[in-house]
Short mmCIF file of C-alpha atoms in Angstrom, two decimals:
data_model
loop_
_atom_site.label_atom_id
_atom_site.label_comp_id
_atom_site.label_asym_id
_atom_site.label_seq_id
_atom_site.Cartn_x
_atom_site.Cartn_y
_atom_site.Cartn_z
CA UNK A 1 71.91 21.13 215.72
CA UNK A 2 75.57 21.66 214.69
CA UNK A 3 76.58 23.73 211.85
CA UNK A 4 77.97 20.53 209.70
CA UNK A 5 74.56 18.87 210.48
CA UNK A 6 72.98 22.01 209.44
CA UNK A 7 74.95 21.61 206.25
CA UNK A 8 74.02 18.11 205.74
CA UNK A 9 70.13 18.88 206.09
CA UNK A 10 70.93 21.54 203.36
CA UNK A 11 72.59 19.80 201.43
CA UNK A 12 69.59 16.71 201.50
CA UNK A 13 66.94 18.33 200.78
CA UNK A 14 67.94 20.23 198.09
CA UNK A 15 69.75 17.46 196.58
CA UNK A 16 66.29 15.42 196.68
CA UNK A 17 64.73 18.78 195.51
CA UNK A 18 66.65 18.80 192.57
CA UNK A 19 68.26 15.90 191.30
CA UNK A 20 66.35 14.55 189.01
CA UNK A 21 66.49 17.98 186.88
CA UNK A 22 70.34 18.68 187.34
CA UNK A 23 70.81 14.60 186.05
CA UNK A 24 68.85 15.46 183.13
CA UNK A 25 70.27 19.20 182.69
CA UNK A 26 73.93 17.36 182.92
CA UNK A 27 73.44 14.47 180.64
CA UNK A 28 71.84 16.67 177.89
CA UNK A 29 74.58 19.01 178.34
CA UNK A 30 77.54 16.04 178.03
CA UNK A 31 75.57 14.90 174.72
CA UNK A 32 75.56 18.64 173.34
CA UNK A 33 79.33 19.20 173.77
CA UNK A 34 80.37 17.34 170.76
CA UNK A 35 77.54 18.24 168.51
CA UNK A 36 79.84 20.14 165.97
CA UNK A 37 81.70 16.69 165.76
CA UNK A 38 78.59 14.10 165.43
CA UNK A 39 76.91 16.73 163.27
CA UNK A 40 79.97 16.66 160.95
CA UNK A 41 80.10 12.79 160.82
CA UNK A 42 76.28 12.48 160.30
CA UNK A 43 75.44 15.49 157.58
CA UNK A 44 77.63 15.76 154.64
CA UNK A 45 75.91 19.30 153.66
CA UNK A 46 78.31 20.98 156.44
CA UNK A 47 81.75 20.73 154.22
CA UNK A 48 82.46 21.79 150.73
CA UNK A 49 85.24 22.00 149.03
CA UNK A 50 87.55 25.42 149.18
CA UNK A 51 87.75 26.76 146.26
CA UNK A 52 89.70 29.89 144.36
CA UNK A 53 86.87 32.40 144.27
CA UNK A 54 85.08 35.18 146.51
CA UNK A 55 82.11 33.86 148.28
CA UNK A 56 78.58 34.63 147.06
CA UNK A 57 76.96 37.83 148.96
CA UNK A 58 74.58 37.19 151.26
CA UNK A 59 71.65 38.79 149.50
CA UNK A 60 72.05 36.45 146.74
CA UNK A 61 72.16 33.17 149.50
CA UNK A 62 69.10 34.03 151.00
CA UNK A 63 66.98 34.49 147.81
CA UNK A 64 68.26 31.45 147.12
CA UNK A 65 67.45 30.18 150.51
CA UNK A 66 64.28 32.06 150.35
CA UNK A 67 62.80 30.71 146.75
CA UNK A 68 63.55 26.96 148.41
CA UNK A 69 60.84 27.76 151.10
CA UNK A 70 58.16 30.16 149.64
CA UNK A 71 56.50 32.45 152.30
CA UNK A 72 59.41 32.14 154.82
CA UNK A 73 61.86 34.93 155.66
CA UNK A 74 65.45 34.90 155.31
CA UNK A 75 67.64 36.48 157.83
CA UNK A 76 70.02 35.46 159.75
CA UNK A 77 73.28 34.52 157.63
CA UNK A 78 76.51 32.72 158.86
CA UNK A 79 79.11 31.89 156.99
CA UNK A 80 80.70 29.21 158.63
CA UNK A 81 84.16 28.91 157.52
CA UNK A 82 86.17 28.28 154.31
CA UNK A 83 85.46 24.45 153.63
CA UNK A 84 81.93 24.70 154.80
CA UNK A 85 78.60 25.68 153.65
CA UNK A 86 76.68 28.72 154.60
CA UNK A 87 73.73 28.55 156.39
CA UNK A 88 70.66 30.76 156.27
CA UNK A 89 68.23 30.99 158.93
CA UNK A 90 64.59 30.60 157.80
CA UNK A 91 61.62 31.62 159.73
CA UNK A 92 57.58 32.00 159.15
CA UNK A 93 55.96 32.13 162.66
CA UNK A 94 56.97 28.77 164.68
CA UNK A 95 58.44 27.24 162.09
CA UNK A 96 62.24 27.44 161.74
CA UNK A 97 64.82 25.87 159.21
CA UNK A 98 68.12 26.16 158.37
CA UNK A 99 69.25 26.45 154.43
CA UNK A 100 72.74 24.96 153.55
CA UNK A 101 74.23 26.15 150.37
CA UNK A 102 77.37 25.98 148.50
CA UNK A 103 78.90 29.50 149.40
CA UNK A 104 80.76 29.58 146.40
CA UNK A 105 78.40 29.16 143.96
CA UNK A 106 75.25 29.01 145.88
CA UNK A 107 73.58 25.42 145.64
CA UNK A 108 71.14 24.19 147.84
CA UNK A 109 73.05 21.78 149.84
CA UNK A 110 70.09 21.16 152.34
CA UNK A 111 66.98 22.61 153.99
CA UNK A 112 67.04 21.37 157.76
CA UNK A 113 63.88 21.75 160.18
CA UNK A 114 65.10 22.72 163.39
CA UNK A 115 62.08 21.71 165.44
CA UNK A 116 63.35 18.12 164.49
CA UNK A 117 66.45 17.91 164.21
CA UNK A 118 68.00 16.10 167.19
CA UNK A 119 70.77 18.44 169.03
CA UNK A 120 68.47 21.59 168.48
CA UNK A 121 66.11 19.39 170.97
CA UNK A 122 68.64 18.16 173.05
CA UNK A 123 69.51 21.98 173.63
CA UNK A 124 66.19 23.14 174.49
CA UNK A 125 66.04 19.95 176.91
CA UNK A 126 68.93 21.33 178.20
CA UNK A 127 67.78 24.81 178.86
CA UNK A 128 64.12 24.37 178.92
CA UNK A 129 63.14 20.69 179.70
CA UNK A 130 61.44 20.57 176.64
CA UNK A 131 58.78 22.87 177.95
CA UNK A 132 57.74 26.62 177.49
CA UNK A 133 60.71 28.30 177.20
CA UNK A 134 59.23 31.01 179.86
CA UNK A 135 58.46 28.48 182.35
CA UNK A 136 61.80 25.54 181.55
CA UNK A 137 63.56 28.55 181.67
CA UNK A 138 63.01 29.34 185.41
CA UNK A 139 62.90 25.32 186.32
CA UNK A 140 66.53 25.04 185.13
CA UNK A 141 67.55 28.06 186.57
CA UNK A 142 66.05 27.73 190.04
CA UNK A 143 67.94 24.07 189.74
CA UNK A 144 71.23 24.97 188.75
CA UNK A 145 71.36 27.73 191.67
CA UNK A 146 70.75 24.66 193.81
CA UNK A 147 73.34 22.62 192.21
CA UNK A 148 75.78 25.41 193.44
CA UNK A 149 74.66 25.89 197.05
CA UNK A 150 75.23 21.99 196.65
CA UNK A 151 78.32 21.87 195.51
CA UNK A 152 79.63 24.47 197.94
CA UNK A 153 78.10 22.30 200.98
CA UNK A 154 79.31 19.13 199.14
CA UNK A 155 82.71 20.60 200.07
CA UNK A 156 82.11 21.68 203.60
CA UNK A 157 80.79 17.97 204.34
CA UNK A 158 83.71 16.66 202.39
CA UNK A 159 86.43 19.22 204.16
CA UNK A 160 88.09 16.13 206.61
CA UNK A 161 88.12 16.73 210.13
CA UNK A 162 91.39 15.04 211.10
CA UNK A 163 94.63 14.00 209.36
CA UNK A 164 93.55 10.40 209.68
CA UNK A 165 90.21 11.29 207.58
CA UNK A 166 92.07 12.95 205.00
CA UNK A 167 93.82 9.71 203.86
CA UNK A 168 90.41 8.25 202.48
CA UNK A 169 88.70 11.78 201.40
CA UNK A 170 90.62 11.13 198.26
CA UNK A 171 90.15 8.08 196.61
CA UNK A 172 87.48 5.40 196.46
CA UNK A 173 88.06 2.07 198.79
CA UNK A 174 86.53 -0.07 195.88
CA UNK A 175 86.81 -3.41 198.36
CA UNK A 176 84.64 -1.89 200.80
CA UNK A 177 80.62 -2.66 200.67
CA UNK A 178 78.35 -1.76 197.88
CA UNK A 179 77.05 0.87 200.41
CA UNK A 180 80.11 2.52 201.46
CA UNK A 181 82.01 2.32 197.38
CA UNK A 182 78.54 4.37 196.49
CA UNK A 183 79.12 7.12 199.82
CA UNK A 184 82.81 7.08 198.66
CA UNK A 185 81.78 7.68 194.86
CA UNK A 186 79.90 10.34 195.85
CA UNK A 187 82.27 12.25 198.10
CA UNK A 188 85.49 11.48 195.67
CA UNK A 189 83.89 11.92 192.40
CA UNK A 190 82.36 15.39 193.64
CA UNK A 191 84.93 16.94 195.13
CA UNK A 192 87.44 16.41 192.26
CA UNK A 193 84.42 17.81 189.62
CA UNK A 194 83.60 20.45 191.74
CA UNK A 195 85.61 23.50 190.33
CA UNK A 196 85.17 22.24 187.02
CA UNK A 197 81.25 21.92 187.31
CA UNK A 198 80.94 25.56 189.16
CA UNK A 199 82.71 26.64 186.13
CA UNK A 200 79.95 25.05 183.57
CA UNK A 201 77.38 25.73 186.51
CA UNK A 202 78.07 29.60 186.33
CA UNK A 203 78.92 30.32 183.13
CA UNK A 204 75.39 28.73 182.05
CA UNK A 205 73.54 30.86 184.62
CA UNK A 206 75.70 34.09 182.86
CA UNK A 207 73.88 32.99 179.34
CA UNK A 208 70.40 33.27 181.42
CA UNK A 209 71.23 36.22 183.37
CA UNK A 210 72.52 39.38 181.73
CA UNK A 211 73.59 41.14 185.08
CA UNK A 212 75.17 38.17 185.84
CA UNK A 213 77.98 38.58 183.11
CA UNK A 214 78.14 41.70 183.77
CA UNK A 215 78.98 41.65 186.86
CA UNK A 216 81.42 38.95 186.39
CA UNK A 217 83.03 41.17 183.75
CA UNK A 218 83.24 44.04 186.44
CA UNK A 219 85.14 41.87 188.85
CA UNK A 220 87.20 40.81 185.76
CA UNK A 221 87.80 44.41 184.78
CA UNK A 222 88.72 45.56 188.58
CA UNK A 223 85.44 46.88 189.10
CA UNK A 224 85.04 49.07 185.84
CA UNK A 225 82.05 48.16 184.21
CA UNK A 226 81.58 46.60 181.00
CA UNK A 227 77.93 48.13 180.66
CA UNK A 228 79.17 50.67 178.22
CA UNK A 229 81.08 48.41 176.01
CA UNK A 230 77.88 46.56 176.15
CA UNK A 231 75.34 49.06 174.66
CA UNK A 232 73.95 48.70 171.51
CA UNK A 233 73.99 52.27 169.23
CA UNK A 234 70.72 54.06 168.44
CA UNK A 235 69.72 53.99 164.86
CA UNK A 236 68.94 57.25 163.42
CA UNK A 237 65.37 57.03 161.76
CA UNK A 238 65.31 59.91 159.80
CA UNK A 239 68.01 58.93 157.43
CA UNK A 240 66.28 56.86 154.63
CA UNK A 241 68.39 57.24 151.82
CA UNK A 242 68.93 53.97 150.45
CA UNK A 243 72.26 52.39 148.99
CA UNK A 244 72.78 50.82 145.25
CA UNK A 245 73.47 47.37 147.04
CA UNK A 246 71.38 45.88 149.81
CA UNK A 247 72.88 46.73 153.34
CA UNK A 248 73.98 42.67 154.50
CA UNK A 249 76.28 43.06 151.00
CA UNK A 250 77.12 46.21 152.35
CA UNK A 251 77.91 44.70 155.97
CA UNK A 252 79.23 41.30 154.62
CA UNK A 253 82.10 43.47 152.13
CA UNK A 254 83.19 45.50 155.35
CA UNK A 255 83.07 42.25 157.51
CA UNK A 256 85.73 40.73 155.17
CA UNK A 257 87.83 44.03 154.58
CA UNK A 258 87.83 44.98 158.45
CA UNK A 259 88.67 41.39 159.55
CA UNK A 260 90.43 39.34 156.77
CA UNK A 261 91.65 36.69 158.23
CA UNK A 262 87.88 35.99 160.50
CA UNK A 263 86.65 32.23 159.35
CA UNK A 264 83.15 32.62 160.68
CA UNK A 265 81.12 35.55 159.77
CA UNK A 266 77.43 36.75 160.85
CA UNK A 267 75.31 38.78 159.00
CA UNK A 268 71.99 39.60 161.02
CA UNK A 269 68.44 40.53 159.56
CA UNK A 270 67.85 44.22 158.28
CA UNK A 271 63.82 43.75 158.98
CA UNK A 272 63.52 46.01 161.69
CA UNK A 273 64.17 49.78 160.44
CA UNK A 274 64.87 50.84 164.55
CA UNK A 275 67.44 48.11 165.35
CA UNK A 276 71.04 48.10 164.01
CA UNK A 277 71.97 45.35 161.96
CA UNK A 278 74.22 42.97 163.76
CA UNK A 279 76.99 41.65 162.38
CA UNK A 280 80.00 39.39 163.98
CA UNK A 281 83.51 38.30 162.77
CA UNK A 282 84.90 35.35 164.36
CA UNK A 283 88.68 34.33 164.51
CA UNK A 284 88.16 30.68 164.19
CA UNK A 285 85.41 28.30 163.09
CA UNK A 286 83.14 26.91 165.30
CA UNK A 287 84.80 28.90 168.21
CA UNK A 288 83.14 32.07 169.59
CA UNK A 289 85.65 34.09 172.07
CA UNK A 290 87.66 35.75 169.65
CA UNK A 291 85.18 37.99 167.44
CA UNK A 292 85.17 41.67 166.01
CA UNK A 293 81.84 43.03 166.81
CA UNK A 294 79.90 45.66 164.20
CA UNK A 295 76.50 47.36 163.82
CA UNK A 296 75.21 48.60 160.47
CA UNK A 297 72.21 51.08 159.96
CA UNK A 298 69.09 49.06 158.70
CA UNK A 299 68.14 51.31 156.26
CA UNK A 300 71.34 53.25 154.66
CA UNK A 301 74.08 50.65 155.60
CA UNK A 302 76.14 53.05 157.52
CA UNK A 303 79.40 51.70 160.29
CA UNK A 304 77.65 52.64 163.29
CA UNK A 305 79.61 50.87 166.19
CA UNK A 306 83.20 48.57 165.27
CA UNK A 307 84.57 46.95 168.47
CA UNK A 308 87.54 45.00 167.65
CA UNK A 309 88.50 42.06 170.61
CA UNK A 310 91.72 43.64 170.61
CA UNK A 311 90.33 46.59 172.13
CA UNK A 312 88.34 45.34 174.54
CA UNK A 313 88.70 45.26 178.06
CA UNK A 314 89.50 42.18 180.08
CA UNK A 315 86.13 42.11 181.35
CA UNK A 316 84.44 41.92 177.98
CA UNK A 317 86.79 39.32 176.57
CA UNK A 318 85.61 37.45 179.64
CA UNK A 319 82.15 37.84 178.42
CA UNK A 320 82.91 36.76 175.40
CA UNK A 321 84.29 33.73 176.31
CA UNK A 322 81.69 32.56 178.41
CA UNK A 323 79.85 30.04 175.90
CA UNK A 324 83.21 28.68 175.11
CA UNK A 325 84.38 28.32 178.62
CA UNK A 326 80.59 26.72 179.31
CA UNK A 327 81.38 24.11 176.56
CA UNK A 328 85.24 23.29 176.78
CA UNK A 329 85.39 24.73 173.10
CA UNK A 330 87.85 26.92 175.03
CA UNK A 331 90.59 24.41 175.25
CA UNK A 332 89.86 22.88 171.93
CA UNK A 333 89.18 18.92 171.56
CA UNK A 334 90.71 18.60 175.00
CA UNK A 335 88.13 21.30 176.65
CA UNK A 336 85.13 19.09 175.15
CA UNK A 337 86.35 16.23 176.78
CA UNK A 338 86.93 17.64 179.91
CA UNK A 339 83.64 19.14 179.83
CA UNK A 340 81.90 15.89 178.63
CA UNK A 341 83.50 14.08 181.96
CA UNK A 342 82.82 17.39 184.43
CA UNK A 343 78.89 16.77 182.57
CA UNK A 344 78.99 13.14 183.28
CA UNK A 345 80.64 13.07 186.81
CA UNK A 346 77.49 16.10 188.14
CA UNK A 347 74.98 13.77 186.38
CA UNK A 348 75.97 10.96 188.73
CA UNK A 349 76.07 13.14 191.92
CA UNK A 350 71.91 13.29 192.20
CA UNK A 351 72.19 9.08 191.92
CA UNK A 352 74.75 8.07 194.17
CA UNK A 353 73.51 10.78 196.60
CA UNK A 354 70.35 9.46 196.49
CA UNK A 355 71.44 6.06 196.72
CA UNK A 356 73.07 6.85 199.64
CA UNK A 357 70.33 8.39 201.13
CA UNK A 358 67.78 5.08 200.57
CA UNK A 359 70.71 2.92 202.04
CA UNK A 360 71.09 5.30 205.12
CA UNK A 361 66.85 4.94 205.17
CA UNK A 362 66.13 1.50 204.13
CA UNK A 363 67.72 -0.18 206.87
CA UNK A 364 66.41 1.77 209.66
CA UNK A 365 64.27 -0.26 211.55
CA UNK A 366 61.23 1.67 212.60
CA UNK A 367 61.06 2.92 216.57
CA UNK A 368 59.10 0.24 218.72
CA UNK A 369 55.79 1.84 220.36
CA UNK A 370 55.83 1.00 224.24
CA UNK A 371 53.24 -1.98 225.36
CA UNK A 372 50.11 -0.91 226.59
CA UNK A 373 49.29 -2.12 230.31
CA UNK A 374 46.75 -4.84 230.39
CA UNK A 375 43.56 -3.84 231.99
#
């Protein structure tokens, strides 16, 4: 067997392997990328009006949040941006919602279950198939690795062998058969996605896999390692000495003194007394590379790590970037819709291929068995 036939068994099998979880993977992932945009059209609880005073504390949001679902805790806190509503995470074993209020003067805008609402499930059918997250988890994983071997031999059987094959590797002879417009589909339509999807291909297996980023943010960084900028700070247990204010009013006062002109601010949960209290300032709303990081002690409120993005290294900003890269968010408007294509293009590459495979199989007429001699 050759090496490009080699390829092409490869690149068969795993396509009929995993197809029908990277079509599924993609087209949840081309419906997620504009969720931010539907959501806005669809739930009028996500904008209020700016007006000309501070924003509420987070302490008094989430005992707001808090009384509007009795036995639930309140902790995670984001304030989303000036002209829309804060939301407070609310949790009591499986159950999850998400309070809306009025940052300015803290009305309940809206109390959202998460297990129902629509884009929460269309992003755990994206990363988990809708199953255990443990065992979807490993599914999508094991598929998108597949997806990239694919793409990589997708290019190898692609690459043309002569000049005279190169004229048609590039566009799609749509007055040709049914048969050959769905091999040329195929071919085209996956070679000109291809960087594109091993972008969104990669940069989701760096949200699964920790050493992953990091080792892409060593390679960014020349081969420093970003492990160090990376490491959380230990929390000091013995100091219990408590503050006059509650330590996310503490955090949320620094957040906005330390990075004024941040839109989008997170406040984590102080419930665990051996875990610093995260805390995240974002440039821009709705947009995740650019962000000051800080950690707060649980207990006392004290600064215990500030990394501004100014000061971090290459590497890190790369990290950092990696969800918005993932979803186009990087490139604004223009990035979604990139991203929504790149999404839509790799969903069609387990159909045509497949279709091309039947057509190849269908038509095969099955070998003749020799006559047996008469007695």
């Amino acid at each position: 067997m050759t090496f490009r036939k080699a390829i092409g068994k490869l690149h068969l099998w795993l396509g009929l392997a995993s197809g029908l979880i990277v079509l599924i993977v993609s087209l949840s992932g081309a419906v997620f990328v504009f969720q931010d945009e539907i959501r806005d059209l669809t739930q009028p609880w996500r904008k209020v009006a700016v007006e000309a005073r501070p924003m509420l504390p987070p302490s008094v949001l989430q005992a707001t949040a808090a009384q509007a679902k009795p036995g639930f805790t309140a902790s995670w806190t984001t304030y989303n941006g000036p002209d829309r509503s804060t939301a407070v995470y609310l949790s009591k074993g499986e159950e999850v919602y998400y309070a809306f209020l009025n940052p300015y003067s803290g009305q309940l805008l809206k109390v959202q279950n998460l297990r129902s609402d629509f884009f929460t499930i269309v992003q755990y059918l994206h990363m988990y198939l809708l199953l255990p997250p443990a065992i979807g988890k490993w599914v999508v994983d094991i598929a998108v690795i597949t997806f990239v071997v694919m793409l990589i031999s997708g290019i190898v059987l692609w690459w043309p062998r002569n000049k005279a094959a190169r004229k048609q590797r590039f566009s799609v002879k749509w007055d040709a058969s049914p048969k050959r417009r769905t091999y040329d589909l195929h071919n085209v339509l996956g070679f000109y996605a291809s960087t594109l999807a091993l972008v969104l291909a990669l940069t989701g297996l760096c949200i699964s896999y920790e050493w992953l980023m990091e080792g892409m943010g060593t390679l960014a960084n020349g081969g420093r390692s970003i492990a160090a900028e990376n490491a959380e700070p230990k929390v000091d247990t013995l100091l219990t000495a408590r503050p006059g204010r509650p330590v996310v009013d503490i955090a949320y006062a620094h957040l906005r003194q330390q990075s004024p002109r941040a839109e989008m601010l997170l406040i984590g949960p102080t419930a665990d007394a051996a875990a610093p209290v995260w805390c995240t300032a974002y440039a821009k709303s709705l947009h995740y590379y650019h962000r000051d990081e800080y950690r707060f002690h649980p207990l006392t409120g004290q600064l215990l790590m500030a990394q501004l993005h100014d000061s971090k290294s290459n590497g890190k900003k790369l990290s950092d970037m990696n969800y918005d890269l993932h979803t186009g968010l990087i490139l604004g408007l223009g990035g979604k819709v990139i991203a929504f294509v790149v999404s839509l293009t790799a969903a069609s590459l387990p159909v045509t291929g497949f279709l091309v495979w039947r057509g190849r199989h269908k038509h095969r007429k099955p070998h003749q068995r020799p006559a047996l001699a008469s007695a």
